[in-house]
Every structure is written in C-alpha cells, then in structure tokens.
Backbone atoms as SQL, in Angstrom:
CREATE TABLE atoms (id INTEGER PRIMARY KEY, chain TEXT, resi INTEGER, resn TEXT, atom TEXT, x REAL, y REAL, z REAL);
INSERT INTO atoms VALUES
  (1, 'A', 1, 'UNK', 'N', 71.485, 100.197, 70.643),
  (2, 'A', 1, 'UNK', 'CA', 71.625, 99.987, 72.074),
  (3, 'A', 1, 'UNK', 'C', 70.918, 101.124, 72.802),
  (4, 'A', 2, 'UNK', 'N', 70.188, 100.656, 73.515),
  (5, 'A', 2, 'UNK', 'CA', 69.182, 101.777, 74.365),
  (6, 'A', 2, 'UNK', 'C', 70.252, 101.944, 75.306),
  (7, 'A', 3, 'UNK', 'N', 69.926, 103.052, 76.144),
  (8, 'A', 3, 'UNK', 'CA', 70.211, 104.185, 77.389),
  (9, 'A', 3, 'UNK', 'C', 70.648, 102.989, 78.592),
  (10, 'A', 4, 'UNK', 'N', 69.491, 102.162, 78.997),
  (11, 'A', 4, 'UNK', 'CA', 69.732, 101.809, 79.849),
  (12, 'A', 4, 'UNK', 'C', 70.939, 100.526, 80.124),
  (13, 'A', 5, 'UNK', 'N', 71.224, 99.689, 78.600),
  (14, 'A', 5, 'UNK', 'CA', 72.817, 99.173, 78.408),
  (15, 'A', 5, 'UNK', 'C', 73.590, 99.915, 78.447),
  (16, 'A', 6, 'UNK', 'N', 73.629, 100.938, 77.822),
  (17, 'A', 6, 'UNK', 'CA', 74.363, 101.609, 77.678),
  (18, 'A', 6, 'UNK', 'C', 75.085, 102.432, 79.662),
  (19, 'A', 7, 'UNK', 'N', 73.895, 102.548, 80.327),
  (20, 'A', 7, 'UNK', 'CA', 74.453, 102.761, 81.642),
  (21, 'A', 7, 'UNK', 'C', 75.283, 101.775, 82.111),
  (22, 'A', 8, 'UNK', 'N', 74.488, 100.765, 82.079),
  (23, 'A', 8, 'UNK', 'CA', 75.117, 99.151, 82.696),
  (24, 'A', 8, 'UNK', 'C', 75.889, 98.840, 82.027),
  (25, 'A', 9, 'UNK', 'N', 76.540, 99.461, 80.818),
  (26, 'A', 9, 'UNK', 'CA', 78.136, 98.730, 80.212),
  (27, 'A', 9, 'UNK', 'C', 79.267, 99.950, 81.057),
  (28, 'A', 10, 'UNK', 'N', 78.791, 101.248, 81.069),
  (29, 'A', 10, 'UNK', 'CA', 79.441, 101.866, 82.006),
  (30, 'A', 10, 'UNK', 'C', 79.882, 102.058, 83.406),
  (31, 'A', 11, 'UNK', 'N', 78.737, 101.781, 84.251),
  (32, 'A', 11, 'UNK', 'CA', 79.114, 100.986, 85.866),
  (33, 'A', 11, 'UNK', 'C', 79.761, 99.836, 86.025),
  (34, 'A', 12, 'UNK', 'N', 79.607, 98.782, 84.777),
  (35, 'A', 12, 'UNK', 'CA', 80.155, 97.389, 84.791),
  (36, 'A', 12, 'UNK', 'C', 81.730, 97.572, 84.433),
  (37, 'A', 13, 'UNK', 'N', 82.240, 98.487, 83.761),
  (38, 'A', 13, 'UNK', 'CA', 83.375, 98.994, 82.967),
  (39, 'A', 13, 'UNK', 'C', 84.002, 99.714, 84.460),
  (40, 'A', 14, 'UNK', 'N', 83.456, 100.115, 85.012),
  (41, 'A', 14, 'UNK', 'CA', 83.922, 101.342, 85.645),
  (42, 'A', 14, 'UNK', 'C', 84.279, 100.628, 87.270),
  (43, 'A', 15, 'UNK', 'N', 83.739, 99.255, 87.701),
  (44, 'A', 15, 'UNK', 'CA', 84.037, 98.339, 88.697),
  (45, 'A', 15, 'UNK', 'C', 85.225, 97.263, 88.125),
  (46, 'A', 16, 'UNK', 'N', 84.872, 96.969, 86.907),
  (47, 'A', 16, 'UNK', 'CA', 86.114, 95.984, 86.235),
  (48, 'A', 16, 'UNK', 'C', 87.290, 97.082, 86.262),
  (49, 'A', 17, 'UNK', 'N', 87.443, 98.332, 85.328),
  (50, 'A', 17, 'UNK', 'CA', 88.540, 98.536, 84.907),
  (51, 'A', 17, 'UNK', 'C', 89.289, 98.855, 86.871),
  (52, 'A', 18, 'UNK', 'N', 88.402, 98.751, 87.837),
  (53, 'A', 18, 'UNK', 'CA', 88.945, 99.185, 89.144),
  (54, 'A', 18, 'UNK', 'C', 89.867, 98.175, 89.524),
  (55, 'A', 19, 'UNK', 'N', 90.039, 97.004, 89.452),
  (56, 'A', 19, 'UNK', 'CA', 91.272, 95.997, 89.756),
  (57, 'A', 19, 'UNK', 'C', 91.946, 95.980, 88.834),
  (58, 'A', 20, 'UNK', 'N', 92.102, 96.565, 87.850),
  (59, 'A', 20, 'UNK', 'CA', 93.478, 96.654, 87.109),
  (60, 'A', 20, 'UNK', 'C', 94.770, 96.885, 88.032),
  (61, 'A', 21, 'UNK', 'N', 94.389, 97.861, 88.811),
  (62, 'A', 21, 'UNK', 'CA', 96.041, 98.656, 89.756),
  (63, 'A', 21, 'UNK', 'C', 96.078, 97.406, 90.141),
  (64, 'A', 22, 'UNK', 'N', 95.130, 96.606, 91.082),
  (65, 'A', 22, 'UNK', 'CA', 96.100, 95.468, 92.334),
  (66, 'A', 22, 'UNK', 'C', 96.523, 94.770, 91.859),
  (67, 'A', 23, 'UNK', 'N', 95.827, 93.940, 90.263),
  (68, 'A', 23, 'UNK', 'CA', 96.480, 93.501, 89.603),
  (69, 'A', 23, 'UNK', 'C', 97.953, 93.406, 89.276),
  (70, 'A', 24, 'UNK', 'N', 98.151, 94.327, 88.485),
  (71, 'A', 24, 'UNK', 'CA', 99.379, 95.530, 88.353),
  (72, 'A', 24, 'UNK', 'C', 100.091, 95.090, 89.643),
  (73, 'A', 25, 'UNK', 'N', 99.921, 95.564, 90.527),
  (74, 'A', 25, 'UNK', 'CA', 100.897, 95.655, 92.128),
  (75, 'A', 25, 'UNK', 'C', 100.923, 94.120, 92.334),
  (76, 'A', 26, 'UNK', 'N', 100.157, 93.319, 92.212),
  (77, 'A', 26, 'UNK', 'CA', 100.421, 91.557, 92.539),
  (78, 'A', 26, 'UNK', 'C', 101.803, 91.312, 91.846),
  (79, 'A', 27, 'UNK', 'N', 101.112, 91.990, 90.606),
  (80, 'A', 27, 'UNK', 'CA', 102.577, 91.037, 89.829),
  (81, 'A', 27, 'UNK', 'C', 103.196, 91.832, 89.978),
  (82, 'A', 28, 'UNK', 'N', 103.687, 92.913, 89.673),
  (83, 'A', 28, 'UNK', 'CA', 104.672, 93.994, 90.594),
  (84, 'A', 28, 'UNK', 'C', 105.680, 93.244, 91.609),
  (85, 'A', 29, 'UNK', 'N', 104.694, 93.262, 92.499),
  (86, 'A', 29, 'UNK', 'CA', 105.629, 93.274, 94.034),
  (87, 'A', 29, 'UNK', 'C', 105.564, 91.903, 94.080),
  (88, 'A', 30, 'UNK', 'N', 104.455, 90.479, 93.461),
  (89, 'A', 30, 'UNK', 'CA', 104.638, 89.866, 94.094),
  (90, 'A', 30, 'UNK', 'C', 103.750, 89.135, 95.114),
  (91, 'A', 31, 'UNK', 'N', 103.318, 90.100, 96.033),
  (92, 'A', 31, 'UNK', 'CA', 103.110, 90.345, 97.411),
  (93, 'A', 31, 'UNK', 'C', 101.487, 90.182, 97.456),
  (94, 'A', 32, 'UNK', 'N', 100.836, 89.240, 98.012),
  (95, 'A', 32, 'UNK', 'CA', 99.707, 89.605, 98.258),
  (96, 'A', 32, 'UNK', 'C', 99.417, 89.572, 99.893),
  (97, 'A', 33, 'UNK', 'N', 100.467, 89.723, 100.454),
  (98, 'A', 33, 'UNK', 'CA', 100.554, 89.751, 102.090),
  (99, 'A', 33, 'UNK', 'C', 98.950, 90.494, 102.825),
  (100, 'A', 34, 'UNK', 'N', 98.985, 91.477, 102.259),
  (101, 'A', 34, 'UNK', 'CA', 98.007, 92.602, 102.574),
  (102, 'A', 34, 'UNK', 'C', 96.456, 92.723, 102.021),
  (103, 'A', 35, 'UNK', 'N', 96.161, 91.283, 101.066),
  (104, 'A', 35, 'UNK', 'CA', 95.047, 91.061, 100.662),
  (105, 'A', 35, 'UNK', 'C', 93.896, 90.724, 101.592),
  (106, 'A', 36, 'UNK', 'N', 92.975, 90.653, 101.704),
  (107, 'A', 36, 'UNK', 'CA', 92.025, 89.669, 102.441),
  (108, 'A', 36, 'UNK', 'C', 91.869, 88.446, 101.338),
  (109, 'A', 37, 'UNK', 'N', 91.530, 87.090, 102.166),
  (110, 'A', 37, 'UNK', 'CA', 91.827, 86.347, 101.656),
  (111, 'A', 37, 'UNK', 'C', 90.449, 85.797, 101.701),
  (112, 'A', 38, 'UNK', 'N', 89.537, 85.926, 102.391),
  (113, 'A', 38, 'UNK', 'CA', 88.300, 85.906, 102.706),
  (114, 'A', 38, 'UNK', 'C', 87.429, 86.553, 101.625),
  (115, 'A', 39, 'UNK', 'N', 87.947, 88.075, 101.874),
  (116, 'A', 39, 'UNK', 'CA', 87.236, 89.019, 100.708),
  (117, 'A', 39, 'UNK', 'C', 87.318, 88.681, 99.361),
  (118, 'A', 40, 'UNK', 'N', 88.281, 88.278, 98.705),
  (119, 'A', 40, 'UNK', 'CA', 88.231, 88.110, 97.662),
  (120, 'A', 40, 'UNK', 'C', 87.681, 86.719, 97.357),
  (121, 'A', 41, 'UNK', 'N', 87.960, 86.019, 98.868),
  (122, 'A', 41, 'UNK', 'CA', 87.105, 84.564, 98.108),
  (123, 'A', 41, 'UNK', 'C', 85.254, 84.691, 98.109),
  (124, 'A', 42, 'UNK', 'N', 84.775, 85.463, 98.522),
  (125, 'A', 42, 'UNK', 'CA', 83.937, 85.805, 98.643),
  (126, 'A', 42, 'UNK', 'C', 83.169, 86.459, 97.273),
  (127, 'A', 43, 'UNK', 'N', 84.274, 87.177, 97.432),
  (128, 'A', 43, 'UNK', 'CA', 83.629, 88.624, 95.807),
  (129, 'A', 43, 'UNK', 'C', 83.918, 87.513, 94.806),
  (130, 'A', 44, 'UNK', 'N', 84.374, 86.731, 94.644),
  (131, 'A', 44, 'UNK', 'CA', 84.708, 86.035, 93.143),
  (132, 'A', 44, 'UNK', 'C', 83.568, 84.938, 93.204),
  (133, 'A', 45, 'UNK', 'N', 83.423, 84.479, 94.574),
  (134, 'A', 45, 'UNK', 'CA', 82.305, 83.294, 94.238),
  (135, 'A', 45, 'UNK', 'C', 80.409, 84.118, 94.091),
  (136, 'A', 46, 'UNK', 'N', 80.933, 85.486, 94.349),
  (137, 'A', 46, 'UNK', 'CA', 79.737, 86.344, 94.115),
  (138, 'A', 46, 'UNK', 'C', 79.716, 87.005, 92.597),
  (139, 'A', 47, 'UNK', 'N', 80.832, 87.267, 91.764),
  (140, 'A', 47, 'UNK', 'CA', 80.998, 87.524, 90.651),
  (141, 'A', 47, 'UNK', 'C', 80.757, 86.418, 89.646),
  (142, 'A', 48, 'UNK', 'N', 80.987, 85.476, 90.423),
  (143, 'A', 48, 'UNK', 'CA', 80.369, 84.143, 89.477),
  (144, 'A', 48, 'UNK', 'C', 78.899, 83.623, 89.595),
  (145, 'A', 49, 'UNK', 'N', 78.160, 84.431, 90.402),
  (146, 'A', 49, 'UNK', 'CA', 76.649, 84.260, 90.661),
  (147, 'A', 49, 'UNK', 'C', 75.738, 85.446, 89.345),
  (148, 'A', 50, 'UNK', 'N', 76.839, 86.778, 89.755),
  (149, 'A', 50, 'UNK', 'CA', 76.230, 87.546, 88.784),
  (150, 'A', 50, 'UNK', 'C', 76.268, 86.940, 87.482),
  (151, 'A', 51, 'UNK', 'N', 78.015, 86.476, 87.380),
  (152, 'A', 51, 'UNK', 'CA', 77.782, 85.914, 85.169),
  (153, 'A', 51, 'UNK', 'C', 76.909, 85.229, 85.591),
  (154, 'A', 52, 'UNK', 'N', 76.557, 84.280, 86.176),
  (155, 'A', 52, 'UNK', 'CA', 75.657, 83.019, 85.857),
  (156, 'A', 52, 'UNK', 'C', 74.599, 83.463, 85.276),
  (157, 'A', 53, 'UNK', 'N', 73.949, 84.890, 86.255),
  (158, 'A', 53, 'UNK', 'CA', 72.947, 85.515, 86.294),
  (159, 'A', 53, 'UNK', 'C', 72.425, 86.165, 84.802),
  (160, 'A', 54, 'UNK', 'N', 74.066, 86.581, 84.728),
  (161, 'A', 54, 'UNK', 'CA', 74.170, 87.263, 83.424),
  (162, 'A', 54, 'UNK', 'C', 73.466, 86.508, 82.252),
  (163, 'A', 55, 'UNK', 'N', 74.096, 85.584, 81.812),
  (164, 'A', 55, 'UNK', 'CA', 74.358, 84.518, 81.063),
  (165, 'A', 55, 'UNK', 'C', 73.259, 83.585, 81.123),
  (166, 'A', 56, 'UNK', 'N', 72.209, 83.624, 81.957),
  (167, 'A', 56, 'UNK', 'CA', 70.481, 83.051, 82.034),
  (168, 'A', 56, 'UNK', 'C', 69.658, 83.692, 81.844),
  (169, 'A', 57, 'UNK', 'N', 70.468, 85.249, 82.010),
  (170, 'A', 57, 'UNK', 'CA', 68.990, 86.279, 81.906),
  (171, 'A', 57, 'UNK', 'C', 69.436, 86.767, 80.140),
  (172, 'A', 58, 'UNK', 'N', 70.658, 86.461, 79.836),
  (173, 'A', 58, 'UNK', 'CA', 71.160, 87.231, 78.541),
  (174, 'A', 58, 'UNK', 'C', 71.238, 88.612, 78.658),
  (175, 'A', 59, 'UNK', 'N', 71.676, 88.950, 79.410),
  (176, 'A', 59, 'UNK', 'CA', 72.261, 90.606, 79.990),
  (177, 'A', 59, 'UNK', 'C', 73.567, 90.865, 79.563),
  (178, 'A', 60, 'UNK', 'N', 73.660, 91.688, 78.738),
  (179, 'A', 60, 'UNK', 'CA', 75.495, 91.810, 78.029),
  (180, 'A', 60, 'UNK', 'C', 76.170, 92.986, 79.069),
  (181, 'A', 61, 'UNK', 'N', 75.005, 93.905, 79.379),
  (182, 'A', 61, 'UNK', 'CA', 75.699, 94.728, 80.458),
  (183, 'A', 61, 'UNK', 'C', 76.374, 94.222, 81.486),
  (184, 'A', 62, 'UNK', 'N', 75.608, 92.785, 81.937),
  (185, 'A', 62, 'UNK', 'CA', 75.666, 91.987, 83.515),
  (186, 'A', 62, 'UNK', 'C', 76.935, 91.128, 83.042),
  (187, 'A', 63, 'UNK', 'N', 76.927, 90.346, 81.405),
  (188, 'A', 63, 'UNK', 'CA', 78.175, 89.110, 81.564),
  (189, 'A', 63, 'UNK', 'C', 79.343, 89.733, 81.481),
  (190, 'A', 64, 'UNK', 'N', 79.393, 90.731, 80.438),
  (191, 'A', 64, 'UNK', 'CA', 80.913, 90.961, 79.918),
  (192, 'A', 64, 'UNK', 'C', 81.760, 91.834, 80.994),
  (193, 'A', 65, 'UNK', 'N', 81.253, 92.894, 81.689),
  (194, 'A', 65, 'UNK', 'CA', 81.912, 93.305, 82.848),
  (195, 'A', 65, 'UNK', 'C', 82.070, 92.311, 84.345),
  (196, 'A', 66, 'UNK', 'N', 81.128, 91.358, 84.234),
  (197, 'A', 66, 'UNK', 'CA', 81.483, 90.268, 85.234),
  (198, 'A', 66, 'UNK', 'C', 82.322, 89.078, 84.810),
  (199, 'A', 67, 'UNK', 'N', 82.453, 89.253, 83.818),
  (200, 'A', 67, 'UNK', 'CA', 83.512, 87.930, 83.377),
  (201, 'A', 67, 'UNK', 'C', 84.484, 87.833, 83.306),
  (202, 'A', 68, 'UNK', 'N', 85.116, 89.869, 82.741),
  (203, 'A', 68, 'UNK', 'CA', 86.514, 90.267, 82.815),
  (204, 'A', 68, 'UNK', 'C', 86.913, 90.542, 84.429),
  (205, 'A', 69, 'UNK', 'N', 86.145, 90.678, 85.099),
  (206, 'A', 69, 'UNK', 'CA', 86.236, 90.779, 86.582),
  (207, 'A', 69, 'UNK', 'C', 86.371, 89.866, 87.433),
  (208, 'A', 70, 'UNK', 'N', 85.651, 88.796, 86.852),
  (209, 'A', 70, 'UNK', 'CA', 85.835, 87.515, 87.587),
  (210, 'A', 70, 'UNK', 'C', 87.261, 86.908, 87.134),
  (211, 'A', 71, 'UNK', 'N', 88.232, 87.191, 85.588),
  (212, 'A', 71, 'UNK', 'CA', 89.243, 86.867, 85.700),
  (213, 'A', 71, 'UNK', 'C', 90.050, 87.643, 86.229),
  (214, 'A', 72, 'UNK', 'N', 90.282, 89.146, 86.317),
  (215, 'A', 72, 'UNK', 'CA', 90.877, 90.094, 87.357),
  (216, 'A', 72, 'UNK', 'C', 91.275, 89.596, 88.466),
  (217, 'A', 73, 'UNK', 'N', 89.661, 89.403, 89.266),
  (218, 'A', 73, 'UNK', 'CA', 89.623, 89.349, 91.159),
  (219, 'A', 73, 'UNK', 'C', 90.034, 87.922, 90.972),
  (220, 'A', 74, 'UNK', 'N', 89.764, 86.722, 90.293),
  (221, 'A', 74, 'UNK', 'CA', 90.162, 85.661, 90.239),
  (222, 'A', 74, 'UNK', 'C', 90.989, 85.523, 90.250),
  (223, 'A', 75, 'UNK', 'N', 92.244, 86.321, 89.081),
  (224, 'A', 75, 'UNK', 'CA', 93.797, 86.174, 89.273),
  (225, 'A', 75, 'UNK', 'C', 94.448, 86.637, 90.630),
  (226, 'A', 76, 'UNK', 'N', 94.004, 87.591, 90.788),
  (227, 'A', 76, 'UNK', 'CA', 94.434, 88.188, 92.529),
  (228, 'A', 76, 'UNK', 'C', 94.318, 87.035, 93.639),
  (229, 'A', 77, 'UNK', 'N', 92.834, 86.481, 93.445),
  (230, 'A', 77, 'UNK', 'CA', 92.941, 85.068, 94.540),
  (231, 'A', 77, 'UNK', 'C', 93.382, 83.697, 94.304),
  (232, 'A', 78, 'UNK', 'N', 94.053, 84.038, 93.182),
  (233, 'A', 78, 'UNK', 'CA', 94.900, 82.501, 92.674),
  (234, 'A', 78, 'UNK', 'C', 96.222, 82.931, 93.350),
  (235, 'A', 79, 'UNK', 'N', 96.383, 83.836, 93.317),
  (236, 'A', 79, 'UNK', 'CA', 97.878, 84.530, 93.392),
  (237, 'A', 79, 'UNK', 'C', 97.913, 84.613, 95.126),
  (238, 'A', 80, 'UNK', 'N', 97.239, 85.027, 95.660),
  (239, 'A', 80, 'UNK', 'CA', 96.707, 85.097, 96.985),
  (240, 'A', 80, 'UNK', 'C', 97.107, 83.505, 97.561),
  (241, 'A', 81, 'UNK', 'N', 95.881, 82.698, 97.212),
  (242, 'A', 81, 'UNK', 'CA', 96.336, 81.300, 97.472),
  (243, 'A', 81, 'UNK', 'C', 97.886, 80.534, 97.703),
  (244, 'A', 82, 'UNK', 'N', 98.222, 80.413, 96.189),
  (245, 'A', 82, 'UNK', 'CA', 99.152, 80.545, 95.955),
  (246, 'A', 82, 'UNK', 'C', 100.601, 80.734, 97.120),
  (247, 'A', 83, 'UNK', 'N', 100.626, 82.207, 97.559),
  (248, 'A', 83, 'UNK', 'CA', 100.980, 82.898, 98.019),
  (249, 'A', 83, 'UNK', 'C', 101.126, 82.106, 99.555),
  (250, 'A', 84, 'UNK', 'N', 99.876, 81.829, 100.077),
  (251, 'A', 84, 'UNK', 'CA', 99.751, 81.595, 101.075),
  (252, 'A', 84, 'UNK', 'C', 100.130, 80.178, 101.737),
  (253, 'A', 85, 'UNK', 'N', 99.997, 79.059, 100.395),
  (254, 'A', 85, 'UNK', 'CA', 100.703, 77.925, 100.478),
  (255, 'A', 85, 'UNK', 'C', 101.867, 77.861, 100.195),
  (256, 'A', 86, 'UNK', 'N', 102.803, 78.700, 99.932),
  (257, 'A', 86, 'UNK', 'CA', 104.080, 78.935, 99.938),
  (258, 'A', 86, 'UNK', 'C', 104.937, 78.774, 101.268),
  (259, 'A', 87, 'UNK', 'N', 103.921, 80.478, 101.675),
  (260, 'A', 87, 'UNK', 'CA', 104.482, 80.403, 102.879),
  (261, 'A', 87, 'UNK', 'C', 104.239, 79.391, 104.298),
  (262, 'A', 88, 'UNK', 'N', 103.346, 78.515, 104.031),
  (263, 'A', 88, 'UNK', 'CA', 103.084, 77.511, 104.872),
  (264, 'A', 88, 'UNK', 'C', 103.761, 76.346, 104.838),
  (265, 'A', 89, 'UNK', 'N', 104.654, 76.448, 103.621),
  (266, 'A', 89, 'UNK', 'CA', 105.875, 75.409, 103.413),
  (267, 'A', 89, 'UNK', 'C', 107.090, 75.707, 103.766),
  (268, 'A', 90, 'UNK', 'N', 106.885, 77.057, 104.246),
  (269, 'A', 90, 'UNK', 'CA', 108.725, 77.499, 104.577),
  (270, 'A', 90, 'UNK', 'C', 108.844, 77.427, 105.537);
C-alpha cells in the first residue's frame, strides 16, 4: 500500500470514527430533537455519491470509510425520521 492510501484510509477513518459519539447519544438519550434534519439528509445522500464514486473508480480509501459512514449518519437519520413521525402522531 503506497503513502497516498494510506493518507486516504486515515482522513476517511478519522471523519467515520467522528459519528460514533452522536451515535452513542441517539441511542443513549433517545433524542434526536436537536439534529438537523435537513443536514443529515443531505450528508447521507452525499455519502452515497462518494461510495458510488468509490465503488466505479475502485478507491478502497473512498468506499470503506464512506460506507461505514453512510451506515453511521444513516442510522442517525433513520432515527431522526423516525423520531419525527412519532411526534407528529401525538
């Protein structure tokens, strides 16, 4: 593995392992009151442009940190959703 995967498994590592906490705090508390609901629908339908990207160009730096990320930020905006049709029933 050359230098320059080797960067791009580390920036890709280093943006994924970053939604671990909200993760963590969703299911925690629960609560995604305080999310944007926008933002994350946004970043996930943009995290799914990069795998695509990934995954046509055959970039392991680009899929595997966008894929664990896209299920991360994905679980947050399922949970989000979720969340939000709840409270539109009470």
């Amino acid at each position: 593995m050359d230098y320059i995967n080797i960067i791009g498994f580390i920036g890709g590592g280093c943006t994924t392992i970053s939604f671990i906490p909200q993760v963590v705090l969703v299911l925690k508390t629960k609560s995604t009151k305080d999310i944007s609901l926008m933002m994350y629908s946004i970043f996930v339908f943009g995290i799914s442009l990069w795998l695509l990207y990934g995954i046509l160009s055959g970039a392991l730096p680009v899929v595997i940190p966008n894929l664990i990320t896209f299920v991360l930020a994905g679980s947050i905006l399922f949970m989000k959703v979720k969340n939000e049709i709840i409270q539109k029933n009470r």
